[in-house]
Structures are given as C-alpha cells and as structure tokens.
Short mmCIF file of C-alpha atoms in Angstrom, two decimals:
data_model
loop_
_atom_site.label_atom_id
_atom_site.label_comp_id
_atom_site.label_asym_id
_atom_site.label_seq_id
_atom_site.Cartn_x
_atom_site.Cartn_y
_atom_site.Cartn_z
CA UNK A 1 0.60 4.48 19.43
CA UNK A 2 -2.55 5.60 17.63
CA UNK A 3 -1.16 4.71 14.22
CA UNK A 4 -1.58 6.81 11.11
CA UNK A 5 -4.67 8.98 11.34
CA UNK A 6 -6.60 10.17 8.30
CA UNK A 7 -9.58 12.45 7.97
CA UNK A 8 -12.21 12.48 6.79
CA UNK A 9 -12.95 8.78 6.41
CA UNK A 10 -15.53 9.45 3.74
CA UNK A 11 -15.96 12.44 1.46
CA UNK A 12 -18.67 13.01 -1.10
CA UNK A 13 -18.39 16.11 -3.23
CA UNK A 14 -19.58 17.51 -6.52
CA UNK A 15 -17.43 17.87 -9.58
CA UNK A 16 -15.50 21.12 -9.56
CA UNK A 17 -15.28 21.44 -5.79
CA UNK A 18 -12.04 21.54 -3.83
CA UNK A 19 -11.24 18.51 -1.69
CA UNK A 20 -8.67 18.39 1.12
CA UNK A 21 -7.57 15.13 2.68
CA UNK A 22 -5.59 15.13 5.91
CA UNK A 23 -3.02 12.84 7.48
CA UNK A 24 -1.20 12.61 10.79
CA UNK A 25 1.74 10.17 10.57
CA UNK A 26 3.05 8.03 13.40
CA UNK A 27 5.09 10.16 15.80
CA UNK A 28 8.80 9.96 15.04
CA UNK A 29 8.40 8.70 11.48
CA UNK A 30 10.37 10.73 8.94
CA UNK A 31 8.78 9.41 5.72
CA UNK A 32 5.21 10.06 4.63
CA UNK A 33 3.49 8.63 1.57
CA UNK A 34 0.22 9.34 -0.23
CA UNK A 35 -1.34 6.51 -2.25
CA UNK A 36 -4.51 6.13 -4.31
CA UNK A 37 -6.31 2.78 -4.65
CA UNK A 38 -8.81 1.86 -7.36
CA UNK A 39 -10.08 -1.46 -8.65
CA UNK A 40 -8.63 -0.79 -12.09
CA UNK A 41 -5.14 0.41 -11.14
CA UNK A 42 -4.61 -0.99 -7.67
CA UNK A 43 -2.50 0.92 -5.16
CA UNK A 44 -0.48 3.75 -6.72
CA UNK A 45 2.07 5.99 -5.05
CA UNK A 46 1.25 9.65 -5.62
CA UNK A 47 3.96 11.47 -3.67
CA UNK A 48 6.26 10.95 -0.72
CA UNK A 49 8.05 13.23 1.74
CA UNK A 50 11.20 12.86 3.81
CA UNK A 51 11.57 15.17 6.78
CA UNK A 52 8.68 17.27 5.45
CA UNK A 53 10.33 17.76 2.04
CA UNK A 54 8.69 16.31 -1.10
CA UNK A 55 11.07 13.78 -2.64
CA UNK A 56 9.16 12.31 -5.55
CA UNK A 57 5.86 13.58 -6.92
CA UNK A 58 6.02 11.76 -10.24
CA UNK A 59 2.87 9.83 -9.38
CA UNK A 60 0.70 12.93 -8.99
CA UNK A 61 -1.69 12.61 -11.92
CA UNK A 62 -2.24 16.25 -12.79
CA UNK A 63 -1.72 19.81 -11.67
CA UNK A 64 -5.11 19.57 -9.99
CA UNK A 65 -3.40 17.53 -7.27
CA UNK A 66 -1.11 19.10 -4.70
CA UNK A 67 0.35 17.93 -1.40
CA UNK A 68 1.97 19.72 1.49
CA UNK A 69 3.65 18.77 4.72
CA UNK A 70 4.02 21.92 6.85
CA UNK A 71 5.40 19.99 9.83
CA UNK A 72 6.35 16.50 10.94
CA UNK A 73 2.89 15.68 12.24
CA UNK A 74 0.60 16.85 9.46
CA UNK A 75 0.15 16.52 5.72
CA UNK A 76 -2.59 17.41 3.26
CA UNK A 77 -3.53 16.22 -0.20
CA UNK A 78 -5.65 18.69 -2.13
CA UNK A 79 -7.61 18.21 -5.34
CA UNK A 80 -8.81 21.35 -7.05
CA UNK A 81 -11.02 21.13 -9.03
CA UNK A 82 -12.21 17.59 -8.38
CA UNK A 83 -13.51 15.31 -11.15
CA UNK A 84 -15.50 12.05 -11.07
CA UNK A 85 -12.41 10.08 -12.15
CA UNK A 86 -10.73 11.13 -8.90
CA UNK A 87 -13.11 8.85 -7.00
CA UNK A 88 -10.94 6.34 -5.13
CA UNK A 89 -9.64 5.45 -1.69
CA UNK A 90 -6.69 7.61 -0.69
CA UNK A 91 -4.22 6.21 1.82
CA UNK A 92 -1.54 7.88 3.82
CA UNK A 93 1.38 5.82 5.14
CA UNK A 94 4.48 6.56 7.18
CA UNK A 95 7.78 4.88 7.95
CA UNK A 96 10.96 5.48 9.90
CA UNK A 97 14.45 5.35 8.41
CA UNK A 98 15.79 4.70 11.91
CA UNK A 99 13.79 1.56 12.59
CA UNK A 100 15.35 -1.90 12.33
CA UNK A 101 13.02 -2.65 9.44
CA UNK A 102 13.19 0.81 8.00
CA UNK A 103 11.24 0.11 4.86
CA UNK A 104 8.05 -1.01 6.55
CA UNK A 105 5.27 1.38 5.74
CA UNK A 106 2.35 1.74 8.12
CA UNK A 107 -0.92 2.68 6.48
CA UNK A 108 -3.83 4.71 7.73
CA UNK A 109 -7.47 3.62 7.35
CA UNK A 110 -7.92 5.62 4.16
CA UNK A 111 -10.33 8.26 2.90
CA UNK A 112 -13.00 7.09 0.47
CA UNK A 113 -13.60 9.94 -1.97
CA UNK A 114 -16.65 10.04 -4.20
CA UNK A 115 -16.95 12.84 -6.76
CA UNK A 116 -20.38 13.12 -8.38
CA UNK B 1 9.12 0.55 -15.85
CA UNK B 2 8.79 -1.45 -12.63
CA UNK B 3 6.07 -4.09 -12.71
CA UNK B 4 4.57 -6.36 -10.08
CA UNK B 5 2.04 -9.01 -11.11
CA UNK B 6 0.07 -11.13 -8.69
CA UNK B 7 -1.79 -14.36 -9.40
CA UNK B 8 -4.39 -15.59 -9.08
CA UNK B 9 -6.63 -12.52 -8.81
CA UNK B 10 -8.93 -14.49 -6.51
CA UNK B 11 -8.59 -17.77 -4.65
CA UNK B 12 -11.24 -19.65 -2.74
CA UNK B 13 -10.13 -22.37 -0.31
CA UNK B 14 -11.75 -24.65 2.19
CA UNK B 15 -10.56 -24.38 5.75
CA UNK B 16 -7.40 -26.47 6.09
CA UNK B 17 -6.69 -26.54 2.35
CA UNK B 18 -3.13 -25.25 1.85
CA UNK B 19 -2.14 -23.21 -1.20
CA UNK B 20 0.22 -20.54 -2.51
CA UNK B 21 -0.09 -17.03 -3.91
CA UNK B 22 2.35 -15.81 -6.54
CA UNK B 23 4.02 -12.43 -7.04
CA UNK B 24 6.28 -11.94 -10.06
CA UNK B 25 8.27 -8.74 -10.39
CA UNK B 26 10.34 -6.81 -12.88
CA UNK B 27 12.25 -4.22 -10.89
CA UNK B 28 15.64 -2.76 -11.55
CA UNK B 29 17.87 -3.63 -8.63
CA UNK B 30 15.36 -5.03 -6.17
CA UNK B 31 16.07 -3.82 -2.66
CA UNK B 32 13.11 -5.45 -0.92
CA UNK B 33 9.96 -7.47 -1.58
CA UNK B 34 7.05 -6.74 0.75
CA UNK B 35 3.84 -8.58 1.58
CA UNK B 36 0.82 -6.83 3.05
CA UNK B 37 -2.62 -7.99 4.12
CA UNK B 38 -5.65 -5.77 3.50
CA UNK B 39 -9.04 -6.32 5.09
CA UNK B 40 -12.17 -4.70 3.59
CA UNK B 41 -12.43 -1.02 4.45
CA UNK B 42 -8.97 -0.90 6.02
CA UNK B 43 -5.46 0.08 5.06
CA UNK B 44 -2.81 -2.51 4.16
CA UNK B 45 -1.14 -4.17 7.13
CA UNK B 46 2.55 -5.09 6.88
CA UNK B 47 3.40 -8.80 6.99
CA UNK B 48 6.93 -9.50 5.69
CA UNK B 49 9.99 -8.03 4.01
CA UNK B 50 12.33 -10.26 1.96
CA UNK B 51 15.67 -8.87 0.83
CA UNK B 52 17.50 -11.61 -1.08
CA UNK B 53 16.80 -14.70 -3.14
CA UNK B 54 16.46 -17.78 -0.98
CA UNK B 55 15.21 -15.87 2.02
CA UNK B 56 12.13 -17.18 3.84
CA UNK B 57 10.00 -15.67 6.61
CA UNK B 58 7.14 -17.18 8.58
CA UNK B 59 4.28 -15.86 10.65
CA UNK B 60 1.67 -18.23 11.99
CA UNK B 61 0.17 -20.04 8.96
CA UNK B 62 1.97 -17.83 6.43
CA UNK B 63 5.40 -18.33 4.88
CA UNK B 64 6.92 -16.01 2.30
CA UNK B 65 9.74 -17.04 -0.02
CA UNK B 66 11.76 -15.13 -2.63
CA UNK B 67 13.56 -16.03 -5.85
CA UNK B 68 15.22 -13.72 -8.37
CA UNK B 69 11.99 -13.28 -10.31
CA UNK B 70 9.11 -14.05 -7.98
CA UNK B 71 7.87 -14.45 -4.45
CA UNK B 72 5.38 -16.90 -3.03
CA UNK B 73 3.11 -16.58 -0.04
CA UNK B 74 2.36 -20.08 1.22
CA UNK B 75 -0.71 -20.52 3.40
CA UNK B 76 -0.76 -23.71 5.45
CA UNK B 77 -4.05 -25.04 6.83
CA UNK B 78 -5.84 -21.69 6.43
CA UNK B 79 -8.67 -20.55 8.65
CA UNK B 80 -11.62 -18.29 7.76
CA UNK B 81 -9.88 -15.39 9.54
CA UNK B 82 -7.11 -15.56 6.93
CA UNK B 83 -9.60 -14.27 4.36
CA UNK B 84 -8.31 -10.95 3.01
CA UNK B 85 -6.59 -9.38 0.03
CA UNK B 86 -2.86 -10.04 0.01
CA UNK B 87 -0.70 -7.40 -1.65
CA UNK B 88 2.86 -7.74 -2.86
CA UNK B 89 5.14 -4.73 -3.39
CA UNK B 90 8.68 -4.26 -4.68
CA UNK B 91 11.18 -1.58 -3.67
CA UNK B 92 13.80 -0.64 -6.24
CA UNK B 93 17.47 -0.01 -5.78
CA UNK B 94 18.47 3.44 -4.68
CA UNK B 95 15.01 4.28 -3.48
CA UNK B 96 13.68 1.51 -1.36
CA UNK B 97 11.07 3.80 0.07
CA UNK B 98 9.25 3.93 -3.24
CA UNK B 99 7.18 0.79 -3.60
CA UNK B 100 5.41 -0.62 -6.66
CA UNK B 101 2.36 -2.66 -5.65
CA UNK B 102 0.64 -5.54 -7.39
CA UNK B 103 -3.15 -5.53 -7.62
CA UNK B 104 -3.48 -8.23 -5.00
CA UNK B 105 -5.00 -11.67 -4.53
CA UNK B 106 -8.39 -11.87 -2.85
CA UNK B 107 -8.31 -14.94 -0.62
CA UNK B 108 -11.54 -16.43 0.72
CA UNK B 109 -11.37 -19.32 3.18
CA UNK B 110 -14.65 -21.12 3.72
CA UNK B 111 -15.37 -22.94 7.00
#
C-alpha cells in the first residue's frame, strides 16, 4: 500500500492568498484526520471525518479554515485568506474501524506551509 | 480539558545507555494510550497502543508500560538509529478516534 499521500509537500504563499492542501487516505480506511504541528503547540487535531462526514471540527482555529471530503479517497483542507501565523506542518492521517487495532492512525508525510 | 505532558523535552544518551521517557495524562475515561515515533521531515509512525493499567508492550529495544496516570517508554541499550522524537497520545472515552498529543521527547543517541 502506498500509505497516506499528501500534496504538496511544501507550499510557500503570501499573506491573503488561498491555500489548498490535499490528502489521499489509505484505501479502505473510513476515518480521516487533519492535524497541524508547530513547535509551540505540538500536534493538534483540526478536524476528522468518518465515512466522508465531518464528525468533530472543534479544533479548526477560525472560519478561514475549511475541510471537505467529497469521496472516500480524497480530502482537502483550505485556508482562505492565509496569514503568517498559519505557517506550520499539516498532517493528514487515516485509520480503519474494522482493523484489529482500530485506533491506530497512519500519518502522511505532511505539508510544510510557509505564509510570508 | 484533556492534557498530555511528556518529559523530558530532550534526552541525549550514549549508545547502550538505557533510559525511560515519561508521558503523564489527564483524560476523562482513557480508552487508549498511544506511542508514536517521528523522524525529521516525516509523519508520526505508530509504535504501540496500551489500553489498561498494568499492560506492557515490547518492540525490539522499546517497551511501553501504562499506569492509571502515566505511561513510560523504556529504551534498552539504544542505538543511534533510535534517535527520533517520541510522541505520546491519549484517546478519551466515547471517542477513541480523537487523540490528544503531547509535545514529544527528542531522543538523541550518540555512537
């Protein structure tokens, strides 16, 4: 299996621009998670989906952030407009409720976002 | 509010020098305690899940243990390739899929 795939790996943008991060979960996984990692705050859960439906978005920092999962193999995290404080590494992870160890989350390589 | 605290923030060991990393948690109705390894520039990699106090799991030079308030990751005779950041995360009752992560311990093993 190719694992969780994220794109782009690096994104540099100017303040005020729209940023879209993409994620392809592991085939067959029914949970998808978006995290943000910074030195100050560590790894924070932003939102997670079950069977393409958002379950908990309480970690989304502001209305500037939105996430969608149009189908089981694709999700996006959008920031509009972006601000310098959004600079971080964004991870996507997936897991399967049917697996023996159903709470194991498998992470992608991350997208390093820099907003100037 | 759920809290997970890891100590120390950084640990430097000589090859072969055993030690332990600590993860203390305050989570309502813990359903699982997870350990991950993260290498620079990569996503966290799953290591262990512990579900109840007294449980232990081992993988190569690593052994994870769990009490009602904390978990330890014991590293026996570490090698330079064990150098990484080790993350601990807690899943709360009723929603085990939502994890609260600690900030991690950066382990450096010198040859």
